[in-house]
Amino acid sequence: MTRNKKLAAWVEEMAALTTPDRVYWCDGSKEEYDRVMKIAVDEGVSIPLNDKTLPGCYHFRSDPTDVARVENRTYIASRTQDEAGPTNNWIDPVELKKIMTDLYRGCMKGRVMYVIPFSMGPIGSPISKIGVEITDSPYVVTNMHIMTRVGTRVLEILGKDGDFIPCMHSVGKPLAPGETDNGLWPCAPLDKKYISHFPEEHTIWSFGSGYGGNALLGKKCLALRIASVIAREEGWLAEHMLILGITSPQGEKRYIAGAFPSACGKTNLAMLIPTVPGWKVECVGDDIAWMKFGKDGRLYAINPEAGFFGVAPGTSMQSNPNAMKTIDRNTIYTNVGLTADRNVWWEGIGYGAPGKLVDWTGKEWEEGKTDKPAAHPNARFTAPARQCPGIDPSWEDPNGVPISAFLFGGRRPSTIPLVHQSFSWNHGVFLGSIVGSEVTAAALDLAAGTVRRDPFAMLPFCGYHMGDYFRHWIEIGKKGSAGELPKIFYVNWFRKTADGKWLWPGYGENSRVLKWVFERCGGAGDAVETPIGYMPTVGAIDREGLAGVSDDDLKELLAVDREGWKKEIALIKEHYAKFGSRLPKELTDELAALEKRLA
Ligand code: OXD
Ligand code: MN
């Protein structure tokens, strides 16, 4: 229970609307985690894994219709459609609340309503925010225990009058008297799913999905969509960025934050083990960064999360050993393959499937017998960040860590070089605004080879008009003192030769690029001025011990492809046209200047 009047009234109102069997206030204890997990196990929706090889781990299989964030059912319900902008789904907030109130009515019948007080960021940090999630899902309770800081201490900080972000969630599957989930993941059909944000009220309402970002409302909904709105109001940054610390052999340390669209290996980069001798990389966060100016004029970042909700397929001892060592205990696995001895397996785990498995749909599965994967491509692990062997000693510092550089990147087989540095802050904002990945899957609505723009990797996560978001970044540049603002870089690990071979090995070898970024931040690192920005000379990228990247390869990786960039400019113009009059003039100026430099 709580002394906070706003919270007590809200919980009472939601309980009256959704009519659960009872209301339970979460205290965040280990005992509570075990008890709630046991409910899921008893319902048959969770399976305890092998306690010798995966102690404290559990396995969930979701409904096949509930396997990922549903962007076409995600809404920014600002007062006007113009506030939400052309890249967000919008419904009038009054109308949306009416639709959802009807859905919420009686939706928790036969279930427990859990009230989860949580802090995004270290409890009590000046950068942290408090949220309270109401949910009827034990899966959400246990995942929130890992992903956020849950519990009674949060209520204490909230006190009688403290403010919080209300996060309302239901799986949307009431139970009839005597009915149980009986092994089936509860959720509502797609056309009843709503992931809704009310930016003016700083409120989240989610209905019908139990999966990931649709249901763990601290993550994408609060820490990005609502926090981006608050950050703009208050003059700070809420970004879809990893944060890493990099230490030179001389013991000098800098922090770097980076934004990449989905499927660019962001978690791998955050946990990278450098191949350059003597260098160390440590992880502060793999997905979200909240940044505020410190008294010294530098930007300080916290990771608002307490865990990793990472994509399992493709994670192996080769691609990400730190992740593998993080997830060998106290981890929740969702939609991965299950082996006969209750271990987990997925495509790209680095070894063959050990015998017959049960796939993510619950069916028997054998390697080579079907072209369907054993694990869903968006299968996930939920693991405590503190278990990561490469976690940064300052990852919970309430003051955050000072950021020296921003990286932007996407999957671009051509045109974009391995790395280039912006000439200025506004040129860096321009680079962030043109982030995108080439579409490979023919199944998408775009032709293969098309670049899907995802500016700042925030397109699905910005709670307001993207043009105003660019403007906010320009304004942040004016607030910071030039010498203290992070330097901005664009990287591309995904270049291919004309015949389709990778030009750059990626993974731990990316530390060679990080080393140059580090040096540039300290005023060193050889660079040449080119029409697109500063670029390393071929000799400036340390290749000691790196086999397979010749001088010619590196020259190609660091070339300015003038013809490619001219085509790119035409595409950027199309992309920019979407934002209409809200696109800052500073960005069209940067585009015009680039065009001139390339002419
Ligand atoms: C994520 C995403 O799941 O960005 O982190 O899609
Ligand atoms: Mn993400």
Coordinates of C-alpha atoms and ligand atoms in Angstrom, one line a residue:
M1 CA 0.0 0.0 0.0
T2 CA 1.0 3.6 -0.3
R3 CA 0.7 7.0 1.4
N4 CA 0.7 8.7 -2.0
K5 CA -2.8 10.0 -2.7
K6 CA -2.5 10.2 -6.5
L7 CA -1.2 6.6 -6.6
A8 CA -3.8 5.2 -4.2
A9 CA -6.6 6.9 -6.1
W10 CA -5.3 5.7 -9.5
V11 CA -5.0 2.0 -8.3
E12 CA -8.5 2.2 -6.8
E13 CA -9.9 3.6 -10.1
M14 CA -8.2 0.9 -12.2
A15 CA -9.2 -1.9 -9.9
A16 CA -12.8 -0.7 -10.1
L17 CA -12.6 -0.7 -13.9
T18 CA -10.8 -4.0 -14.4
T19 CA -12.3 -6.0 -11.5
P20 CA -9.4 -8.3 -10.6
D21 CA -9.9 -10.9 -7.9
R22 CA -7.4 -9.0 -5.7
V23 CA -4.8 -6.3 -5.8
Y24 CA -1.2 -7.1 -4.8
W25 CA 1.5 -4.4 -4.2
C26 CA 5.0 -5.6 -5.2
D27 CA 7.8 -5.2 -2.7
G28 CA 10.6 -6.2 -5.2
S29 CA 12.0 -8.9 -3.0
K30 CA 13.6 -12.2 -4.2
E31 CA 11.0 -14.1 -2.3
E32 CA 8.3 -12.2 -4.2
Y33 CA 10.0 -13.0 -7.5
D34 CA 10.1 -16.7 -6.7
R35 CA 6.5 -16.7 -5.6
V36 CA 5.2 -15.0 -8.7
M37 CA 7.3 -17.2 -10.9
K38 CA 5.8 -20.2 -9.2
I39 CA 2.4 -19.0 -10.2
A40 CA 3.5 -18.9 -13.8
V41 CA 5.0 -22.4 -13.4
D42 CA 1.9 -23.8 -11.8
E43 CA -0.2 -22.3 -14.7
G44 CA 2.0 -24.2 -17.1
V45 CA 3.2 -21.0 -18.9
S46 CA 6.7 -21.1 -17.4
I47 CA 9.2 -24.1 -17.3
P48 CA 12.1 -24.1 -14.8
L49 CA 15.3 -24.9 -16.7
N50 CA 18.1 -27.3 -15.8
D51 CA 19.2 -26.1 -12.4
K52 CA 22.8 -27.5 -12.9
T53 CA 23.5 -25.7 -16.1
L54 CA 21.1 -22.8 -15.9
P55 CA 20.3 -22.2 -12.2
G56 CA 17.4 -19.8 -11.5
C57 CA 16.4 -19.7 -15.2
Y58 CA 12.9 -20.1 -16.7
H59 CA 11.5 -20.7 -20.2
F60 CA 8.3 -19.1 -21.6
R61 CA 6.6 -19.6 -24.9
S62 CA 4.4 -16.8 -26.0
D63 CA 1.3 -16.9 -28.2
P64 CA 2.4 -17.0 -31.9
T65 CA 0.5 -13.8 -32.5
D66 CA 2.3 -12.1 -29.6
V67 CA 6.0 -12.2 -30.4
A68 CA 7.3 -8.6 -30.9
R69 CA 6.5 -5.0 -30.5
V70 CA 3.5 -4.1 -32.6
E71 CA 4.3 -0.8 -34.2
N72 CA 1.1 -0.6 -36.1
R73 CA -0.9 -0.9 -32.8
T74 CA 1.3 1.7 -31.0
Y75 CA -0.2 5.1 -30.6
I76 CA 1.0 8.6 -29.7
A77 CA -2.3 10.2 -28.6
S78 CA -1.3 13.8 -28.3
R79 CA -4.0 16.4 -28.3
T80 CA -3.5 17.1 -32.0
Q81 CA -2.2 14.8 -34.8
D82 CA 0.3 17.4 -35.8
E83 CA 2.0 17.1 -32.3
A84 CA 2.5 13.4 -32.9
G85 CA 3.9 14.0 -36.4
P86 CA 3.9 12.1 -39.6
T87 CA 5.8 9.1 -38.4
N88 CA 3.6 8.1 -35.4
N89 CA 0.1 6.5 -35.3
W90 CA -2.3 8.9 -33.8
I91 CA -5.8 8.6 -32.4
D92 CA -7.6 11.4 -30.6
P93 CA -6.9 10.9 -26.9
V94 CA -10.5 11.2 -25.9
E95 CA -11.6 8.6 -28.4
L96 CA -8.7 6.3 -27.6
K97 CA -9.5 6.4 -23.9
K98 CA -13.1 5.5 -24.6
I99 CA -12.1 2.6 -26.8
M100 CA -9.6 1.4 -24.2
T101 CA -11.8 2.0 -21.2
D102 CA -14.3 -0.4 -22.8
L103 CA -11.6 -3.0 -23.3
Y104 CA -10.3 -2.6 -19.8
R105 CA -13.8 -3.0 -18.3
G106 CA -13.7 -6.3 -16.4
C107 CA -10.5 -7.4 -18.2
M108 CA -8.8 -8.7 -15.1
K109 CA -11.6 -11.0 -13.9
G110 CA -10.2 -14.1 -12.4
R111 CA -6.7 -12.6 -12.2
V112 CA -4.5 -10.7 -9.7
M113 CA -3.8 -7.0 -10.3
Y114 CA -0.1 -6.4 -9.5
V115 CA 1.0 -2.9 -8.7
I116 CA 4.7 -2.5 -9.5
P117 CA 6.4 0.7 -8.2
F118 CA 9.7 1.0 -10.1
S119 CA 12.6 3.4 -10.7
M120 CA 14.1 3.9 -14.1
G121 CA 17.7 4.6 -13.2
P122 CA 19.4 4.2 -9.8
I123 CA 16.9 4.9 -7.0
G124 CA 17.2 8.5 -5.9
S125 CA 19.4 9.6 -8.8
P126 CA 18.6 13.2 -10.0
I127 CA 18.3 11.7 -13.5
S128 CA 16.0 8.8 -12.6
K129 CA 12.2 8.8 -12.9
I130 CA 9.6 6.8 -11.0
G131 CA 6.9 4.8 -12.7
V132 CA 4.2 2.5 -11.4
E133 CA 3.0 -0.3 -13.6
I134 CA -0.3 -2.0 -13.0
T135 CA -0.5 -5.4 -14.7
D136 CA -2.3 -8.8 -14.5
S137 CA 0.7 -10.7 -15.9
P138 CA 3.2 -12.7 -13.7
Y139 CA 5.5 -12.6 -16.7
V140 CA 5.6 -8.8 -16.6
V141 CA 6.1 -8.8 -12.8
T142 CA 9.1 -11.1 -13.0
N143 CA 10.6 -9.4 -16.1
M144 CA 10.1 -5.9 -14.5
H145 CA 12.0 -7.2 -11.4
I146 CA 15.0 -7.8 -13.7
M147 CA 14.7 -4.9 -16.0
T148 CA 14.0 -2.1 -13.5
R149 CA 14.5 -1.4 -9.8
V150 CA 11.2 -2.5 -8.2
G151 CA 10.0 -2.2 -4.7
T152 CA 9.1 -0.6 -1.4
R153 CA 12.0 1.9 -1.5
V154 CA 10.5 3.4 -4.6
L155 CA 7.3 4.0 -2.7
E156 CA 9.3 5.6 0.2
I157 CA 10.9 8.0 -2.3
L158 CA 7.5 8.8 -3.8
G159 CA 6.2 9.7 -0.3
K160 CA 2.8 11.4 0.0
D161 CA 3.0 13.9 -2.9
G162 CA 5.8 12.6 -5.2
D163 CA 5.0 12.3 -8.9
F164 CA 5.1 9.1 -11.0
I165 CA 4.4 8.0 -14.5
P166 CA 1.3 5.7 -14.5
C167 CA 1.7 2.7 -16.7
M168 CA -1.5 0.7 -17.1
H169 CA -1.2 -2.8 -18.6
S170 CA -3.5 -5.8 -19.1
V171 CA -3.0 -8.9 -21.2
G172 CA -6.6 -8.5 -22.1
K173 CA -7.8 -12.1 -21.3
P174 CA -10.2 -12.3 -18.4
L175 CA -10.8 -15.7 -16.9
A176 CA -14.2 -17.3 -16.3
P177 CA -14.8 -18.8 -12.8
G178 CA -12.6 -21.9 -12.4
E179 CA -10.8 -21.2 -15.7
T180 CA -7.0 -21.1 -15.8
D181 CA -4.4 -20.2 -18.5
N182 CA -3.6 -23.9 -18.6
G183 CA -0.3 -23.6 -20.3
L184 CA -1.4 -21.0 -22.8
W185 CA 0.2 -17.5 -23.0
P186 CA -2.7 -15.0 -22.4
C187 CA -3.2 -12.1 -24.8
A188 CA -5.9 -10.5 -26.9
P189 CA -6.2 -10.7 -30.7
L190 CA -4.2 -8.2 -32.8
D191 CA -7.1 -5.9 -33.5
K192 CA -7.7 -5.5 -29.8
K193 CA -4.0 -4.7 -28.9
Y194 CA -3.2 -1.1 -28.1
I195 CA 0.1 0.3 -26.9
S196 CA -0.9 3.9 -26.2
H197 CA 0.9 7.0 -25.0
F198 CA -0.7 10.2 -23.7
P199 CA 2.2 12.6 -24.0
E200 CA 0.6 15.6 -22.4
E201 CA -0.5 13.5 -19.4
H202 CA 2.8 11.5 -19.2
T203 CA 0.6 8.4 -19.1
I204 CA 0.8 4.9 -20.7
W205 CA -2.1 2.5 -21.4
S206 CA -1.3 -0.9 -22.9
F207 CA -3.8 -3.6 -23.6
G208 CA -3.8 -7.1 -25.2
S209 CA -0.1 -8.0 -25.5
G210 CA 2.2 -9.6 -22.9
Y211 CA 5.4 -9.4 -24.8
G212 CA 8.5 -7.3 -24.4
G213 CA 8.2 -3.6 -25.2
N214 CA 4.4 -3.8 -25.4
A215 CA 4.1 -5.0 -21.8
L216 CA 7.3 -4.1 -19.9
L217 CA 6.3 -0.5 -19.9
G218 CA 9.4 0.9 -18.3
K219 CA 11.4 0.3 -21.4
K220 CA 10.3 1.6 -24.8
C221 CA 7.0 3.2 -23.5
L222 CA 8.4 5.1 -20.5
A223 CA 12.1 5.4 -21.0
L224 CA 11.8 6.4 -24.6
R225 CA 8.4 7.6 -25.8
I226 CA 7.2 9.4 -22.6
A227 CA 10.8 10.3 -21.5
S228 CA 11.5 11.9 -24.9
V229 CA 8.6 14.2 -24.3
I230 CA 9.7 15.0 -20.7
A231 CA 13.3 15.5 -21.9
R232 CA 12.2 18.0 -24.5
E233 CA 10.2 19.9 -21.8
E234 CA 13.1 19.8 -19.4
G235 CA 16.1 20.3 -21.7
W236 CA 17.8 16.9 -21.6
L237 CA 18.0 13.8 -23.8
A238 CA 16.2 10.4 -23.7
E239 CA 17.8 8.3 -26.4
H240 CA 17.8 4.8 -27.9
M241 CA 21.5 4.5 -27.2
L242 CA 23.9 2.0 -25.8
I243 CA 26.6 3.4 -23.4
L244 CA 30.1 1.9 -23.1
G245 CA 33.3 2.9 -21.4
I246 CA 36.6 2.5 -23.2
T247 CA 40.0 2.5 -21.5
S248 CA 43.3 3.0 -23.2
P249 CA 46.4 1.0 -22.3
Q250 CA 47.6 4.1 -20.4
G251 CA 44.5 3.9 -18.2
E252 CA 42.6 6.9 -19.7
K253 CA 38.9 6.3 -19.9
R254 CA 36.1 7.8 -22.0
Y255 CA 32.4 7.0 -22.4
I256 CA 30.7 6.7 -25.8
A257 CA 26.9 6.5 -26.5
G258 CA 25.6 5.0 -29.7
A259 CA 22.3 4.8 -31.6
F260 CA 21.7 2.0 -34.1
P261 CA 18.4 0.7 -35.6
S262 CA 17.3 -2.8 -34.6
A263 CA 19.4 -5.7 -35.9
C264 CA 22.7 -3.8 -36.1
G265 CA 24.4 -5.7 -33.2
K266 CA 23.9 -3.0 -30.6
T267 CA 24.0 -5.4 -27.6
N268 CA 27.2 -7.0 -29.1
L269 CA 28.8 -3.6 -29.4
A270 CA 27.9 -2.6 -25.9
M271 CA 29.5 -5.7 -24.5
L272 CA 32.4 -5.9 -27.0
I273 CA 35.7 -7.4 -26.0
P274 CA 38.5 -5.5 -27.9
T275 CA 40.9 -7.2 -30.1
V276 CA 43.4 -4.3 -29.9
P277 CA 45.9 -5.2 -27.3
G278 CA 45.7 -3.4 -24.0
W279 CA 42.3 -1.7 -24.6
K280 CA 39.3 -2.4 -22.4
V281 CA 35.6 -1.9 -23.1
E282 CA 33.0 -1.9 -20.3
C283 CA 29.2 -1.8 -20.6
V284 CA 26.9 0.8 -18.9
G285 CA 23.8 -0.1 -21.0
D286 CA 22.8 -1.8 -24.2
D287 CA 19.6 0.0 -25.2
I288 CA 18.7 3.4 -23.6
A289 CA 20.6 6.4 -22.4
W290 CA 19.2 9.4 -20.4
M291 CA 21.6 12.4 -20.5
K292 CA 21.7 15.7 -18.6
F293 CA 24.2 18.5 -18.5
G294 CA 26.4 18.4 -15.4
K295 CA 27.8 21.5 -13.7
D296 CA 30.9 21.3 -15.8
G297 CA 28.9 21.6 -19.1
R298 CA 29.4 18.0 -20.1
L299 CA 26.6 15.6 -20.8
Y300 CA 26.2 12.8 -18.2
A301 CA 24.4 9.6 -19.0
I302 CA 22.6 6.9 -17.0
N303 CA 21.2 3.6 -18.2
P304 CA 17.7 3.8 -16.9
E305 CA 17.4 0.0 -17.0
A306 CA 18.7 -2.7 -14.7
G307 CA 18.7 -5.6 -17.1
F308 CA 19.2 -6.7 -20.6
F309 CA 16.2 -7.8 -22.8
G310 CA 18.3 -9.1 -25.7
V311 CA 17.6 -11.0 -28.9
A312 CA 18.8 -14.6 -28.3
P313 CA 19.3 -15.8 -31.9
G314 CA 22.8 -15.0 -33.1
T315 CA 24.1 -14.6 -29.6
S316 CA 27.1 -17.0 -29.1
M317 CA 30.5 -17.2 -27.5
Q318 CA 31.9 -15.9 -30.7
S319 CA 29.5 -12.9 -31.3
N320 CA 29.1 -11.9 -27.6
P321 CA 30.8 -13.9 -24.9
N322 CA 29.9 -11.4 -22.2
A323 CA 26.2 -11.8 -23.0
M324 CA 26.6 -15.6 -22.9
K325 CA 28.2 -15.3 -19.4
T326 CA 25.5 -12.9 -18.3
I327 CA 22.6 -15.3 -19.2
D328 CA 23.8 -18.5 -17.6
R329 CA 21.8 -17.9 -14.4
N330 CA 18.8 -16.0 -13.1
T331 CA 17.6 -15.4 -16.7
I332 CA 14.1 -15.6 -18.3
Y333 CA 14.1 -17.0 -21.8
T334 CA 11.2 -16.4 -24.1
N335 CA 10.5 -18.2 -27.4
V336 CA 13.8 -20.0 -27.6
G337 CA 14.2 -23.8 -28.4
L338 CA 14.1 -26.2 -25.4
T339 CA 16.3 -29.3 -25.3
A340 CA 15.4 -32.6 -23.8
D341 CA 17.5 -31.9 -20.7
R342 CA 15.8 -28.5 -20.2
N343 CA 18.6 -26.4 -21.7
V344 CA 18.1 -23.7 -24.3
W345 CA 19.1 -23.6 -27.9
W346 CA 18.7 -21.1 -30.8
E347 CA 19.9 -20.5 -34.3
G348 CA 23.4 -19.0 -34.2
I349 CA 24.2 -20.2 -30.7
G350 CA 27.5 -21.5 -32.1
Y351 CA 26.9 -25.3 -32.0
G352 CA 24.4 -27.8 -33.4
A353 CA 21.1 -28.6 -31.8
P354 CA 21.6 -31.4 -29.2
G355 CA 19.1 -33.9 -30.4
K356 CA 15.3 -33.4 -30.6
L357 CA 14.1 -30.1 -29.3
V358 CA 10.8 -28.4 -28.6
D359 CA 10.6 -25.3 -30.7
W360 CA 9.1 -22.0 -29.7
T361 CA 5.7 -23.0 -30.8
G362 CA 5.8 -26.1 -28.5
K363 CA 6.2 -28.6 -31.3
E364 CA 8.9 -31.3 -31.6
W365 CA 11.8 -30.0 -33.8
E366 CA 14.9 -31.6 -35.2
E367 CA 17.8 -29.8 -37.0
G368 CA 17.7 -30.2 -40.7
K369 CA 14.2 -31.7 -40.8
T370 CA 12.4 -28.4 -41.3
D371 CA 13.3 -25.0 -42.6
K372 CA 11.5 -23.3 -39.7
P373 CA 13.7 -22.1 -36.9
A374 CA 13.6 -23.6 -33.4
A375 CA 13.7 -20.2 -31.8
H376 CA 11.6 -17.3 -33.0
P377 CA 13.9 -14.7 -34.6
N378 CA 12.8 -12.2 -31.9
A379 CA 13.3 -14.7 -29.0
R380 CA 14.7 -13.0 -26.0
F381 CA 16.6 -13.3 -22.8
T382 CA 15.9 -11.1 -19.8
A383 CA 19.0 -11.0 -17.5
P384 CA 20.2 -8.8 -14.7
A385 CA 22.9 -6.3 -15.9
R386 CA 24.9 -6.8 -12.8
Q387 CA 25.7 -10.3 -14.0
C388 CA 27.5 -9.1 -17.0
P389 CA 31.3 -9.8 -16.6
G390 CA 32.0 -6.6 -18.5
I391 CA 29.7 -4.3 -16.6
D392 CA 31.2 -0.9 -16.0
P393 CA 32.1 -0.1 -12.3
S394 CA 30.1 3.2 -12.7
W395 CA 27.0 1.7 -14.3
E396 CA 24.9 2.6 -11.3
D397 CA 26.5 5.9 -10.5
P398 CA 23.6 8.2 -9.7
N399 CA 25.4 11.1 -11.4
G400 CA 25.9 9.2 -14.6
V401 CA 29.0 8.9 -16.7
P402 CA 30.4 11.8 -18.9
I403 CA 29.9 11.2 -22.6
S404 CA 32.7 12.1 -25.0
A405 CA 31.3 10.8 -28.3
F406 CA 28.1 9.8 -30.0
L407 CA 28.1 7.1 -32.6
F408 CA 25.4 6.7 -35.2
G409 CA 25.2 3.7 -37.6
G410 CA 23.1 1.4 -39.7
R411 CA 23.4 -1.5 -42.0
R412 CA 24.7 0.0 -45.2
P413 CA 26.4 -2.4 -47.7
S414 CA 27.5 0.5 -49.8
T415 CA 28.2 4.3 -49.9
I416 CA 28.7 5.0 -46.1
P417 CA 32.3 4.5 -45.0
L418 CA 33.6 2.5 -42.0
V419 CA 33.7 5.7 -40.0
H420 CA 33.5 9.5 -40.4
Q421 CA 33.3 12.3 -38.0
S422 CA 31.1 15.4 -38.2
F423 CA 32.5 18.8 -38.7
S424 CA 30.3 20.3 -36.0
W425 CA 27.4 19.6 -33.7
N426 CA 24.8 20.5 -36.3
H427 CA 26.5 18.4 -38.9
G428 CA 26.4 15.6 -36.3
V429 CA 22.6 16.1 -35.9
F430 CA 22.4 15.9 -39.7
L431 CA 24.2 12.5 -39.5
G432 CA 21.8 11.3 -36.8
S433 CA 18.8 12.4 -38.9
I434 CA 19.8 10.3 -41.9
V435 CA 20.5 7.0 -40.0
G436 CA 19.0 4.0 -41.8
S437 CA 19.5 0.4 -42.7
E438 CA 19.2 -1.2 -46.1
V439 CA 16.3 -3.6 -46.2
T440 CA 17.2 -7.1 -47.0
A441 CA 14.1 -9.2 -46.2
A442 CA 12.0 -9.3 -49.3
A443 CA 9.0 -9.9 -47.0
L444 CA 8.9 -6.2 -45.9
D445 CA 6.8 -3.7 -47.7
L446 CA 9.9 -2.1 -49.2
A447 CA 11.9 -3.6 -52.1
A448 CA 15.2 -5.2 -51.1
G449 CA 18.0 -2.6 -51.4
T450 CA 15.9 0.3 -50.2
V451 CA 17.2 2.3 -47.3
R452 CA 14.7 2.3 -44.4
R453 CA 15.4 5.6 -42.6
D454 CA 15.4 5.4 -38.8
P455 CA 16.7 8.8 -37.6
F456 CA 18.6 8.5 -34.4
A457 CA 17.2 5.0 -34.3
M458 CA 14.2 6.8 -32.6
L459 CA 11.5 6.5 -35.3
P460 CA 9.4 4.0 -33.4
F461 CA 10.3 5.5 -30.0
C462 CA 9.9 9.3 -30.2
G463 CA 6.8 10.5 -28.4
Y464 CA 6.3 13.6 -30.5
H465 CA 6.9 15.1 -33.9
M466 CA 10.3 14.0 -35.3
G467 CA 10.9 17.4 -36.8
D468 CA 10.6 18.9 -33.3
Y469 CA 12.9 16.2 -32.1
F470 CA 15.6 17.3 -34.6
R471 CA 15.1 20.8 -33.4
H472 CA 15.6 19.7 -29.8
W473 CA 19.0 18.2 -30.7
I474 CA 20.0 21.5 -32.3
E475 CA 18.9 23.4 -29.2
I476 CA 20.9 21.0 -26.9
G477 CA 24.0 21.9 -29.1
K478 CA 23.3 25.6 -28.2
K479 CA 23.0 24.8 -24.5
G480 CA 26.3 22.9 -24.3
S481 CA 29.7 24.7 -24.4
A482 CA 31.3 23.7 -27.7
G483 CA 34.4 22.2 -26.1
E484 CA 32.4 20.0 -23.8
L485 CA 29.8 18.6 -26.2
P486 CA 30.4 15.0 -27.3
K487 CA 32.0 14.6 -30.8
I488 CA 29.7 12.9 -33.3
F489 CA 30.7 10.0 -35.5
Y490 CA 28.9 7.8 -38.1
V491 CA 30.1 4.2 -38.3
N492 CA 29.2 1.4 -40.7
W493 CA 30.3 -2.2 -39.8
F494 CA 28.3 -3.6 -42.7
R495 CA 30.1 -2.7 -45.9
K496 CA 30.3 -5.3 -48.7
T497 CA 32.3 -5.7 -51.8
A498 CA 30.5 -5.6 -55.2
D499 CA 30.4 -9.4 -55.1
G500 CA 28.7 -9.5 -51.7
K501 CA 31.6 -10.3 -49.3
W502 CA 32.0 -8.4 -46.0
L503 CA 34.7 -5.8 -46.1
W504 CA 35.0 -5.5 -42.4
P505 CA 35.0 -8.4 -39.8
G506 CA 33.0 -6.5 -37.2
Y507 CA 32.4 -7.8 -33.6
G508 CA 35.6 -7.3 -31.4
E509 CA 37.4 -5.8 -34.4
N510 CA 35.2 -2.8 -34.1
S511 CA 37.4 -1.8 -31.2
R512 CA 39.9 -0.6 -33.8
V513 CA 37.4 2.0 -34.9
L514 CA 36.5 2.8 -31.3
K515 CA 40.2 3.4 -30.6
W516 CA 40.3 6.1 -33.4
V517 CA 37.1 7.6 -32.0
F518 CA 38.7 7.7 -28.5
E519 CA 41.8 9.3 -30.0
R520 CA 39.8 12.0 -31.8
C521 CA 38.1 12.9 -28.6
G522 CA 41.5 13.6 -27.1
G523 CA 42.6 15.8 -30.0
A524 CA 44.7 13.0 -31.5
G525 CA 44.1 10.4 -34.2
D526 CA 45.1 11.2 -37.8
A527 CA 42.3 12.5 -39.9
V528 CA 41.7 14.1 -43.3
E529 CA 39.0 16.5 -44.2
T530 CA 36.7 15.2 -46.9
P531 CA 33.4 16.4 -48.4
I532 CA 31.5 14.2 -45.9
G533 CA 33.4 14.8 -42.7
Y534 CA 36.7 14.0 -41.1
M535 CA 38.0 10.5 -41.9
P536 CA 40.9 8.4 -40.6
T537 CA 43.9 8.0 -42.9
V538 CA 44.5 4.3 -43.8
G539 CA 47.3 4.3 -41.3
A540 CA 45.1 5.7 -38.5
I541 CA 43.1 2.5 -38.0
D542 CA 45.2 0.2 -35.9
R543 CA 45.4 -3.2 -37.8
E544 CA 48.0 -4.9 -35.6
G545 CA 47.1 -8.5 -35.4
L546 CA 44.1 -8.1 -37.8
A547 CA 44.2 -10.6 -40.6
G548 CA 42.1 -10.4 -43.7
V549 CA 41.7 -6.6 -44.1
S550 CA 44.2 -5.5 -46.8
D551 CA 45.4 -1.9 -47.5
D552 CA 43.0 -2.0 -50.5
D553 CA 40.1 -3.2 -48.4
L554 CA 40.7 -0.4 -45.9
K555 CA 41.0 2.2 -48.7
E556 CA 37.7 1.0 -50.0
L557 CA 36.2 1.2 -46.5
L558 CA 37.5 4.7 -46.1
A559 CA 36.8 6.1 -49.6
V560 CA 34.3 8.8 -50.3
D561 CA 32.0 7.4 -52.9
R562 CA 30.9 10.6 -54.6
E563 CA 28.4 9.0 -57.0
G564 CA 26.9 7.0 -54.1
W565 CA 26.6 10.1 -52.0
K566 CA 24.9 12.0 -54.8
K567 CA 22.2 9.3 -55.0
E568 CA 22.1 9.4 -51.2
I569 CA 21.3 13.1 -51.2
A570 CA 18.3 12.6 -53.5
L571 CA 17.1 10.0 -51.0
I572 CA 17.7 12.3 -48.0
K573 CA 15.6 15.0 -49.7
E574 CA 12.7 12.5 -50.0
H575 CA 13.2 11.5 -46.4
Y576 CA 13.3 15.2 -45.2
A577 CA 10.2 16.1 -47.2
K578 CA 8.1 14.1 -44.7
F579 CA 8.8 16.5 -41.9
G580 CA 7.5 19.6 -43.7
S581 CA 7.9 23.0 -42.0
R582 CA 9.0 21.4 -38.7
L583 CA 12.3 20.3 -40.2
P584 CA 14.9 22.7 -38.8
K585 CA 16.5 25.0 -41.4
E586 CA 19.9 24.0 -39.9
L587 CA 19.4 20.5 -41.4
T588 CA 18.5 21.6 -44.9
D589 CA 21.5 24.0 -44.6
E590 CA 23.7 21.0 -43.8
L591 CA 22.3 19.0 -46.7
A592 CA 22.9 21.9 -49.1
A593 CA 26.5 22.3 -47.8
L594 CA 27.1 18.6 -48.3
E595 CA 25.8 18.8 -51.8
K596 CA 28.0 21.7 -52.6
R597 CA 31.1 20.0 -51.1
L598 CA 30.4 17.0 -53.3
A599 CA 29.8 18.9 -56.5
Ligands
OXD1 C1 14.6 -3.5 -29.0 C2 14.4 -2.7 -30.2 O1 14.0 -4.5 -28.7 O2 15.0 -1.7 -30.4 O3 15.5 -3.0 -28.2 O4 13.6 -3.2 -31.0
MN2 MN 16.2 -1.1 -28.6

